[in-house]
PDB file of C-alpha atoms in Angstrom:
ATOM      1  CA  UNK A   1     -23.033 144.595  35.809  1.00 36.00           C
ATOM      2  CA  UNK A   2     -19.483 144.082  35.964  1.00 43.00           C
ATOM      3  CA  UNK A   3     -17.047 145.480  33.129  1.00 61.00           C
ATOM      4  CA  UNK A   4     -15.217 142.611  30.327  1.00 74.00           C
ATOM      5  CA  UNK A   5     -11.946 142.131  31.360  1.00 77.00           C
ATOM      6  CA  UNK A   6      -9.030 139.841  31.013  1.00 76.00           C
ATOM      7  CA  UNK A   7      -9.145 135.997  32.144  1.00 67.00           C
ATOM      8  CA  UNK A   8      -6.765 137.838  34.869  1.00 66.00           C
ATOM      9  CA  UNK A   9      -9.100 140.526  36.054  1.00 69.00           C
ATOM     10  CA  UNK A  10      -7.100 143.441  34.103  1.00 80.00           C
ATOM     11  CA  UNK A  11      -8.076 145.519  31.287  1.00 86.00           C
ATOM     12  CA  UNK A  12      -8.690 144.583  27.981  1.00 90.00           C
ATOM     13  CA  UNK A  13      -6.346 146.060  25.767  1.00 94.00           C
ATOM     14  CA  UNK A  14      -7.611 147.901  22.714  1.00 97.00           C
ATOM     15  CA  UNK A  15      -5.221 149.291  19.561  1.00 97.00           C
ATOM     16  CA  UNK A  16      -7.220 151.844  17.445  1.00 97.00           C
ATOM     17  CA  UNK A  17      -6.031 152.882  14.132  1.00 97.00           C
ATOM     18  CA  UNK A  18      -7.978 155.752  11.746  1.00 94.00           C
ATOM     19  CA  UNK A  19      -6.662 158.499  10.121  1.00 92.00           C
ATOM     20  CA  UNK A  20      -9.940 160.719  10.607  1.00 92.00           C
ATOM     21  CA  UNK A  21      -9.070 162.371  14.409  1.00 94.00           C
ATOM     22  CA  UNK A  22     -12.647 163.082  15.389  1.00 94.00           C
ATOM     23  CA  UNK A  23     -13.078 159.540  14.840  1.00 93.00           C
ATOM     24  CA  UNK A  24     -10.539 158.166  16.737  1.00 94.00           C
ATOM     25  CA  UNK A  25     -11.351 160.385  19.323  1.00 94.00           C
ATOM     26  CA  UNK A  26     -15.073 159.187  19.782  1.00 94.00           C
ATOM     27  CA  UNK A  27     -14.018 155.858  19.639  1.00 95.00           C
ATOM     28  CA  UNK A  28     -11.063 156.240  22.166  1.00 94.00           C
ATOM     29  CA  UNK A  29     -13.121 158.186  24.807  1.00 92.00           C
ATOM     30  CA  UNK A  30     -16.153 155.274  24.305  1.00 90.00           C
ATOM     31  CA  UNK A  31     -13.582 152.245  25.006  1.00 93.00           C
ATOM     32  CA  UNK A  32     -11.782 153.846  27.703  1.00 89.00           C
ATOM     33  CA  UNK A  33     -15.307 154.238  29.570  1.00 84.00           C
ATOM     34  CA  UNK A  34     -15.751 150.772  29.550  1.00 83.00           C
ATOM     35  CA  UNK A  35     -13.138 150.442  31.791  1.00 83.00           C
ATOM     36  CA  UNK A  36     -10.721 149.054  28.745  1.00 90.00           C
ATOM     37  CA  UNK A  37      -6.510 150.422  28.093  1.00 93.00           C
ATOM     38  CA  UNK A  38      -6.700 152.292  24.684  1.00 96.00           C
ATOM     39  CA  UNK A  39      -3.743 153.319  22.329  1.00 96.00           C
ATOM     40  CA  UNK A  40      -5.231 155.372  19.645  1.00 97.00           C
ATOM     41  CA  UNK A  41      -2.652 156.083  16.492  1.00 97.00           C
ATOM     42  CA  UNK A  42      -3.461 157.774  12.698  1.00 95.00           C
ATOM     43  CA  UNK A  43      -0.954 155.443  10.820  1.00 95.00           C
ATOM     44  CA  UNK A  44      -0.300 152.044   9.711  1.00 94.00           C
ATOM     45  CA  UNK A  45       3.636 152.285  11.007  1.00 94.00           C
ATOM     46  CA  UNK A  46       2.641 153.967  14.128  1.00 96.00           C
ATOM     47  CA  UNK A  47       0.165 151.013  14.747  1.00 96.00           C
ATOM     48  CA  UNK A  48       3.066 148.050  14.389  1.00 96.00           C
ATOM     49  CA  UNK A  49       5.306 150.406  16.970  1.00 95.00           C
ATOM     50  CA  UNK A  50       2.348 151.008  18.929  1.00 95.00           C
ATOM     51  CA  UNK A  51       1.520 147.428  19.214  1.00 95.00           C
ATOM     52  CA  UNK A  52       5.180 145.986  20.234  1.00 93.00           C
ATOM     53  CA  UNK A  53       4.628 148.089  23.353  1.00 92.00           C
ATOM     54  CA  UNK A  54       1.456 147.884  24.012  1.00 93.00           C
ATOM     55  CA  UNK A  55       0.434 143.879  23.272  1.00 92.00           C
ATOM     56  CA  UNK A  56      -3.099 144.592  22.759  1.00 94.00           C
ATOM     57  CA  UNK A  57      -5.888 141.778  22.922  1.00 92.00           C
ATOM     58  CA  UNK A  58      -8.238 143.810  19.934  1.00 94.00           C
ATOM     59  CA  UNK A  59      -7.700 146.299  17.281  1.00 96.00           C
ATOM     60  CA  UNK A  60     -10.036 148.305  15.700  1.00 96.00           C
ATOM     61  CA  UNK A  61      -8.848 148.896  12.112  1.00 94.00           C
ATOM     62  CA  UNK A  62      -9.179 150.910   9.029  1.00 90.00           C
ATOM     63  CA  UNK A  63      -8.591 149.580   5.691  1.00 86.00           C
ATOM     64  CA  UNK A  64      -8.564 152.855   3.472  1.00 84.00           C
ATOM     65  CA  UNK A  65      -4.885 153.843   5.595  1.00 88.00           C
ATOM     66  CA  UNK A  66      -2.527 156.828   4.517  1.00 87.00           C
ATOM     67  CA  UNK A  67       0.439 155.110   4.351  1.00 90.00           C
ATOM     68  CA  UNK A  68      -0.104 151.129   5.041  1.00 86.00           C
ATOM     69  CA  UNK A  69      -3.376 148.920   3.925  1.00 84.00           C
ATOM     70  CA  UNK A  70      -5.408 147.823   6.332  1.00 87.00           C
ATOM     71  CA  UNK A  71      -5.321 144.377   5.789  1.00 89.00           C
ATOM     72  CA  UNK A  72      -1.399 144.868   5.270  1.00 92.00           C
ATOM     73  CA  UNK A  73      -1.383 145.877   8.777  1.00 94.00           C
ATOM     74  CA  UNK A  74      -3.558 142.634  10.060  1.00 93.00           C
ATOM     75  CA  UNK A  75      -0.837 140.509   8.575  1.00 92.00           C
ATOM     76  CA  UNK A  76       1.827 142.074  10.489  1.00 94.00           C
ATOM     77  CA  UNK A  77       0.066 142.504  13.916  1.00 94.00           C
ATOM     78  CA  UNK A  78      -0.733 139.394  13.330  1.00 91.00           C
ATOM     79  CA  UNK A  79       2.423 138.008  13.168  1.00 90.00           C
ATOM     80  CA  UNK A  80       3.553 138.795  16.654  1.00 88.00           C
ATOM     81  CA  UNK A  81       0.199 138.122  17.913  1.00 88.00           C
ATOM     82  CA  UNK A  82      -1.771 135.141  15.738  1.00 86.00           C
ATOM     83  CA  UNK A  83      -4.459 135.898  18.302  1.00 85.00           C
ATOM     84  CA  UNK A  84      -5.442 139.241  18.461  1.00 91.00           C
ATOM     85  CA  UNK A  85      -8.952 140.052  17.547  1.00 91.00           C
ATOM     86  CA  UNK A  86      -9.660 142.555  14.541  1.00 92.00           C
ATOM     87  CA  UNK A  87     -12.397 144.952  13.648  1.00 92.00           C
ATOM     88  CA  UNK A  88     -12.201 146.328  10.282  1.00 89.00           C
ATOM     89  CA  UNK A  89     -13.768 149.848   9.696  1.00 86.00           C
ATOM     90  CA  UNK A  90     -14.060 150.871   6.530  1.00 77.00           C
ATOM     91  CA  UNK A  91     -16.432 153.592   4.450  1.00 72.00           C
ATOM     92  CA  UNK A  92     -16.877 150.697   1.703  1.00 64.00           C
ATOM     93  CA  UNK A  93     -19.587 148.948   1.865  1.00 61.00           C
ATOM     94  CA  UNK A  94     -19.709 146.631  -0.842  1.00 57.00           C
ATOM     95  CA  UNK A  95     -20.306 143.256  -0.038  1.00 59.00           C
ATOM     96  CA  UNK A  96     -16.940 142.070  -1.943  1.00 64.00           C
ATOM     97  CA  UNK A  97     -15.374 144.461   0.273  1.00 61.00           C
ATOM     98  CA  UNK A  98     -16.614 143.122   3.368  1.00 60.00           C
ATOM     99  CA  UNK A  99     -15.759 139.081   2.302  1.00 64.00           C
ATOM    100  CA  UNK A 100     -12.685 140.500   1.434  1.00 66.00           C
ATOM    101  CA  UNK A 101     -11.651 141.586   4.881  1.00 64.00           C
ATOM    102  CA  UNK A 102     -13.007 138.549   6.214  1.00 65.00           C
ATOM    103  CA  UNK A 103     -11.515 136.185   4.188  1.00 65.00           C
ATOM    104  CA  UNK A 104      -7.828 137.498   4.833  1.00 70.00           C
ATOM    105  CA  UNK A 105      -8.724 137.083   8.508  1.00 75.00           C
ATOM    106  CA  UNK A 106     -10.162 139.966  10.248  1.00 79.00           C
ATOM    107  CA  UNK A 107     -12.737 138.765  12.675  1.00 82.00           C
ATOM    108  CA  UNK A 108     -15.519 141.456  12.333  1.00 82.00           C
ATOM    109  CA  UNK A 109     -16.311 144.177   9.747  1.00 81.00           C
ATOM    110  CA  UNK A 110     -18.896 147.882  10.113  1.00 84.00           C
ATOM    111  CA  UNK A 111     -18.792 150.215   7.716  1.00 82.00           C
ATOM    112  CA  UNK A 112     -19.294 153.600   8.209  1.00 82.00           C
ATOM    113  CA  UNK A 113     -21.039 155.459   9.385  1.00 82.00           C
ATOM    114  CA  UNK A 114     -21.720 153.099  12.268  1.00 84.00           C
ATOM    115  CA  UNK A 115     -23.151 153.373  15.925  1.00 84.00           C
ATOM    116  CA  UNK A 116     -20.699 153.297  18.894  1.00 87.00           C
ATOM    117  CA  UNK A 117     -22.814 150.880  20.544  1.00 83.00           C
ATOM    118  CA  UNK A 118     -22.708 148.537  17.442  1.00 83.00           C
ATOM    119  CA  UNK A 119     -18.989 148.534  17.724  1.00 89.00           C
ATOM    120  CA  UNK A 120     -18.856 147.428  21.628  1.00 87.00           C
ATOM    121  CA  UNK A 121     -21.168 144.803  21.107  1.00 83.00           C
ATOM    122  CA  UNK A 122     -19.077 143.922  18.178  1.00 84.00           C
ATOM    123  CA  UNK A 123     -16.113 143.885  19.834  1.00 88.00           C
ATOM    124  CA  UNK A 124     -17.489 142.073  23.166  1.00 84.00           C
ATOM    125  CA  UNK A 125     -18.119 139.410  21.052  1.00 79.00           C
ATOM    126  CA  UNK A 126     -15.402 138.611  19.478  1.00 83.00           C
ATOM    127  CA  UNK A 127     -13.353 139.320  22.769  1.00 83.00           C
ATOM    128  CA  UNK A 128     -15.714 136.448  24.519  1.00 74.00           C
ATOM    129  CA  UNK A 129     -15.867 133.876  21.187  1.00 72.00           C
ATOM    130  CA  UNK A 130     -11.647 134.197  21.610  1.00 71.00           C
ATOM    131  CA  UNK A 131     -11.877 132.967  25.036  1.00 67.00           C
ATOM    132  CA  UNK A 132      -9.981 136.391  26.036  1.00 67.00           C
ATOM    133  CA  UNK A 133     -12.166 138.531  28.335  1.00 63.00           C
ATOM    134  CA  UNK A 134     -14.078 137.063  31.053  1.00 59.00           C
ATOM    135  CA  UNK A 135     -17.110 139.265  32.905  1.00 56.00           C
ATOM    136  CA  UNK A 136     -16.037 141.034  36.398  1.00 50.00           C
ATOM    137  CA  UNK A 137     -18.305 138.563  38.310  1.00 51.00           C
ATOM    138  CA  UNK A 138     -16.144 135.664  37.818  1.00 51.00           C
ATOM    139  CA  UNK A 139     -18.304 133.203  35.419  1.00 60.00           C
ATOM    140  CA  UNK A 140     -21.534 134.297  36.641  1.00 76.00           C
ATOM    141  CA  UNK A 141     -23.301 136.657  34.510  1.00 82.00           C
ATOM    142  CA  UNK A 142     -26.368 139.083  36.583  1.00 82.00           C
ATOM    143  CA  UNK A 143     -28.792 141.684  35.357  1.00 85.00           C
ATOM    144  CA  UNK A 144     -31.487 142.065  37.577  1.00 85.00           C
ATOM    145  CA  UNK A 145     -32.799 139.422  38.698  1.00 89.00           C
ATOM    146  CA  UNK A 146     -31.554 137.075  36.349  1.00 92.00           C
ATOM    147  CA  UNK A 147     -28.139 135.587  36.644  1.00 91.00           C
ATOM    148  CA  UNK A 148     -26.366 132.888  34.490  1.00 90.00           C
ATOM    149  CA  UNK A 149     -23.609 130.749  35.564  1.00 87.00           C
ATOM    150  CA  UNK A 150     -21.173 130.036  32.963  1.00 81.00           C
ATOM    151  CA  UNK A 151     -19.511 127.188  33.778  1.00 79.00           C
ATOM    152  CA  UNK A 152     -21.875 125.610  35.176  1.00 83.00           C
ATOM    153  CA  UNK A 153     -24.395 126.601  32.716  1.00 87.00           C
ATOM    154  CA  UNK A 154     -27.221 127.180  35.131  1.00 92.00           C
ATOM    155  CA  UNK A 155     -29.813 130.100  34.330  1.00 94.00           C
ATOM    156  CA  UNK A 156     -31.958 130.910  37.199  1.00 95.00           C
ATOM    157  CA  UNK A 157     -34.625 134.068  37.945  1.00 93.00           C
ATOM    158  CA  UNK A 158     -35.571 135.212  41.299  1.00 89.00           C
ATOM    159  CA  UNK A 159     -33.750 132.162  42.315  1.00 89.00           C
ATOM    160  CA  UNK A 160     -35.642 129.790  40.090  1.00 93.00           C
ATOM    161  CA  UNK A 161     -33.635 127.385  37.304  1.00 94.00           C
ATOM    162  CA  UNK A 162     -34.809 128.196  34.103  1.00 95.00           C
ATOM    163  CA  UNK A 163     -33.769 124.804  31.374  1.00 93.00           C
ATOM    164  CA  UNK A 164     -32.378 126.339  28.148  1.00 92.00           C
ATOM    165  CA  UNK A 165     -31.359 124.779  24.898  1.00 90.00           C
ATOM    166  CA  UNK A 166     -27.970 125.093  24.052  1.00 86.00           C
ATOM    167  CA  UNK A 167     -29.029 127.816  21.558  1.00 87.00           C
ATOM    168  CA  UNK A 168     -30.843 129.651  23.978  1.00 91.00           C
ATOM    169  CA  UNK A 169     -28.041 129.789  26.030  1.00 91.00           C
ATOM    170  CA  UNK A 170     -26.028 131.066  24.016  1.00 89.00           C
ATOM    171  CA  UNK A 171     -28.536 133.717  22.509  1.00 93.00           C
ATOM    172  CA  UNK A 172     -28.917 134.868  26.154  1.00 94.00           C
ATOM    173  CA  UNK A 173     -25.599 134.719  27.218  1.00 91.00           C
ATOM    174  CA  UNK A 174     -24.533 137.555  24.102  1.00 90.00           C
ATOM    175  CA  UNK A 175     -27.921 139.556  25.265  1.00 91.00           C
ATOM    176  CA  UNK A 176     -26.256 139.194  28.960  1.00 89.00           C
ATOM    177  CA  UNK A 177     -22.830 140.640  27.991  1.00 83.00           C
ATOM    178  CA  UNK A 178     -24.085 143.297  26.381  1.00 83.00           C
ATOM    179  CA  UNK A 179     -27.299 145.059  28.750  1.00 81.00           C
ATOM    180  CA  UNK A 180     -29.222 147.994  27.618  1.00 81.00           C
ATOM    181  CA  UNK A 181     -27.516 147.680  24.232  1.00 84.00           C
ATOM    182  CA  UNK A 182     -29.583 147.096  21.566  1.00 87.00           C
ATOM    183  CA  UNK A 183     -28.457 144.622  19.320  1.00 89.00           C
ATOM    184  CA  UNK A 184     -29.525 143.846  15.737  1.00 89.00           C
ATOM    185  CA  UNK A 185     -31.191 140.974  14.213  1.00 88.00           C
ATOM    186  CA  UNK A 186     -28.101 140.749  11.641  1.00 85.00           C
ATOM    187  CA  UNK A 187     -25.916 141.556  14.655  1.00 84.00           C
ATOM    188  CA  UNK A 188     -27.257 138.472  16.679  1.00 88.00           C
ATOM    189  CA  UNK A 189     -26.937 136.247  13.539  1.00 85.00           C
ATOM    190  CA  UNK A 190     -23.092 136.413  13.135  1.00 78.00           C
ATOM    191  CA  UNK A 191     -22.712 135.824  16.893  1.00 79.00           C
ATOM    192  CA  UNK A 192     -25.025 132.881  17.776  1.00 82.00           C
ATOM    193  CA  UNK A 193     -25.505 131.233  14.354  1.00 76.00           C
ATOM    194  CA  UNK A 194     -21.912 132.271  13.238  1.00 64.00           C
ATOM    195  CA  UNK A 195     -20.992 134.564   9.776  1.00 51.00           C
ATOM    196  CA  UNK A 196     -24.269 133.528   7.043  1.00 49.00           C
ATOM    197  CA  UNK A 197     -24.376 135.961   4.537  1.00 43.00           C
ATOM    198  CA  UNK A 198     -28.007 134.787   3.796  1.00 51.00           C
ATOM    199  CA  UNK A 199     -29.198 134.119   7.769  1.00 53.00           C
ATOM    200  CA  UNK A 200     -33.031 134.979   8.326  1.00 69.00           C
ATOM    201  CA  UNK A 201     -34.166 136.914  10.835  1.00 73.00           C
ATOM    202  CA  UNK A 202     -37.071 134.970  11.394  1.00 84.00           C
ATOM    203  CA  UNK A 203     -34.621 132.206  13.369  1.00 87.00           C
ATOM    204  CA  UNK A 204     -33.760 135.360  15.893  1.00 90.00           C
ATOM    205  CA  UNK A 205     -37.607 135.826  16.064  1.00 92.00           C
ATOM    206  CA  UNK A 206     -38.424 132.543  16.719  1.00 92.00           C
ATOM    207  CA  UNK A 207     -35.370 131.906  19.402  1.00 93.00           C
ATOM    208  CA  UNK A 208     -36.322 135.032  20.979  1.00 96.00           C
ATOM    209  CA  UNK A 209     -39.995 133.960  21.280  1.00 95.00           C
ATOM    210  CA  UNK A 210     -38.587 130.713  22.988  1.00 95.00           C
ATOM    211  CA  UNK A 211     -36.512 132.156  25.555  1.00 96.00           C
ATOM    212  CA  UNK A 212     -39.046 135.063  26.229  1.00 96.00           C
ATOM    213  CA  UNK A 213     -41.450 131.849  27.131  1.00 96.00           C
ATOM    214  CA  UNK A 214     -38.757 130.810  29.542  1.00 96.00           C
ATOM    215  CA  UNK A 215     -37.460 134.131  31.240  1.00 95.00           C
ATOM    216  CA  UNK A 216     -40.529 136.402  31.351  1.00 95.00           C
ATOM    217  CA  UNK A 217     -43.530 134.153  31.249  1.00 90.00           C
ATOM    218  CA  UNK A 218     -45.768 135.588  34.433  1.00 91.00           C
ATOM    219  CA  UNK A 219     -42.477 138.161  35.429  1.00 92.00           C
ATOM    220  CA  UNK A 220     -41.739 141.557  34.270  1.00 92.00           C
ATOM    221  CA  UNK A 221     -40.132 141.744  31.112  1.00 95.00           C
ATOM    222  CA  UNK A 222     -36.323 141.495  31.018  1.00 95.00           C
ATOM    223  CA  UNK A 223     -36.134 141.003  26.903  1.00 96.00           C
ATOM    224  CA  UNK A 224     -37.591 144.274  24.932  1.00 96.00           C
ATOM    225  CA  UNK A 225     -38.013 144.912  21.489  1.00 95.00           C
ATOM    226  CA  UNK A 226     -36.965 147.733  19.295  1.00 92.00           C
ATOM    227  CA  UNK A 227     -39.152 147.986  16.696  1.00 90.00           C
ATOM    228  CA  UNK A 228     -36.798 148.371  13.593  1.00 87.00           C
ATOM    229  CA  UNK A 229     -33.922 147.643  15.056  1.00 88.00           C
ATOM    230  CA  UNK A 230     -33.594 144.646  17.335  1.00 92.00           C
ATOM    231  CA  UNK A 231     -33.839 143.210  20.566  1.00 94.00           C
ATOM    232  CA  UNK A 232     -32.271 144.351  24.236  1.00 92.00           C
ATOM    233  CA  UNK A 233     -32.193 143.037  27.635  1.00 93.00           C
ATOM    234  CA  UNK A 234     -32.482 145.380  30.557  1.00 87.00           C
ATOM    235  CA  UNK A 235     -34.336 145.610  33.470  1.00 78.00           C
TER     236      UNK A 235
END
């Protein structure tokens, strides 16, 4: 499958901003294998420089910042680009803490210590909810057998149209742009069902159970469980 890239066919553009170097390290070797442009800086002021040049589509930021807040540094970024899409990392994990980044605007929010894989599938979303990344393929979406066509909105396996919901869709469209990734229950919530504080996890249970009636009834499994931790689609 095809890498996320921009409704042109170039690279998404990612600005990363932490002050902890092994961090920013991981996190700039992990987006730069996906194919995406990284700039990777320590500092708040380095970050509104960095961006001027660089006119990046995401960025991946800290709050707890030497020398600039990270929601300080939102605002600005945000003012030459109302669009860009922000992740907010953060070691605080209290749930006022989390609403707070939110509320001032930030798209996403993982505290630390997080997996690398969380943040991709994080950052795919928000990247394909903005409207700016698009899949290599053009709007058709393939892993194994199975391929979805966006704009038309056709599923088919082995050649065979498969009628979803419009829920289903879009639960198997995220599980499409994001293969052999696990995703979480709470991770699937906020991207189908949108931000609910207090979603249930039975509603991923119960879509999943739908669509695995649709897409693996009498076929080899495409949709796999991780007991404890979610749900991934591979072949």
């Amino acid at each position: 499958m095809s890498t996320l890239s921009r409704p042109d066919g170039t690279p998404i553009r990612v600005l990363v901003v932490d002050d902890e170097p092994d961090l920013l390290e991981v996190l700039d070797r992990t987006l730069c294998q996906e194919g995406w442009q990284v700039r990777a800086v320590a500092s708040g002021s380095a970050a509104v420089q960095e961006a001027e040049r660089f006119a990046p589509d995401a960025a991946i930021l800290d709050i707890m910042l030497p020398d600039l807040n990270g929601l300080e540094l939102m605002r600005r970024l945000r003012e030459r680009a109302p669009e860009l899409c922000v992740l907010f990392l953060t070691a605080r994990d209290a749930v006022e803490d989390r609403i707070e980044g939110i509320t001032a605007g930030g798209d996403d929010y993982v505290t630390k210590p997080f997996s690398l894989e969380e943040v991709l599938a994080r950052l795919h979303g928000l990247l394909r909810r903005a409207g700016m990344a698009r899949q290599g393929d053009g709007d058709r979406l393939v892993v194994g057998d199975l391929s979805m066509d966006e704009e038309a909105r056709e599923v088919t396996r082995g050649g065979t149209l498969i009628d979803l919901t419009p829920t289903e869709f879009e639960l198997l469209r995220l599980l499409m742009y994001n293969p052999r990734r696990v995703l979480t229950k709470a991770q699937i919530l906020d991207d189908v069902w949108s931000y609910d504080f207090g979603g249930q996890a039975h509603v991923v249970e119960l879509y999943i159970s739908y669509l695995r009636k649709k897409i693996d009834a009498g076929r080899r499994p495409l949709i796999h469980t991780v007991r404890g931790v979610g749900y991934v689609l591979k072949p």
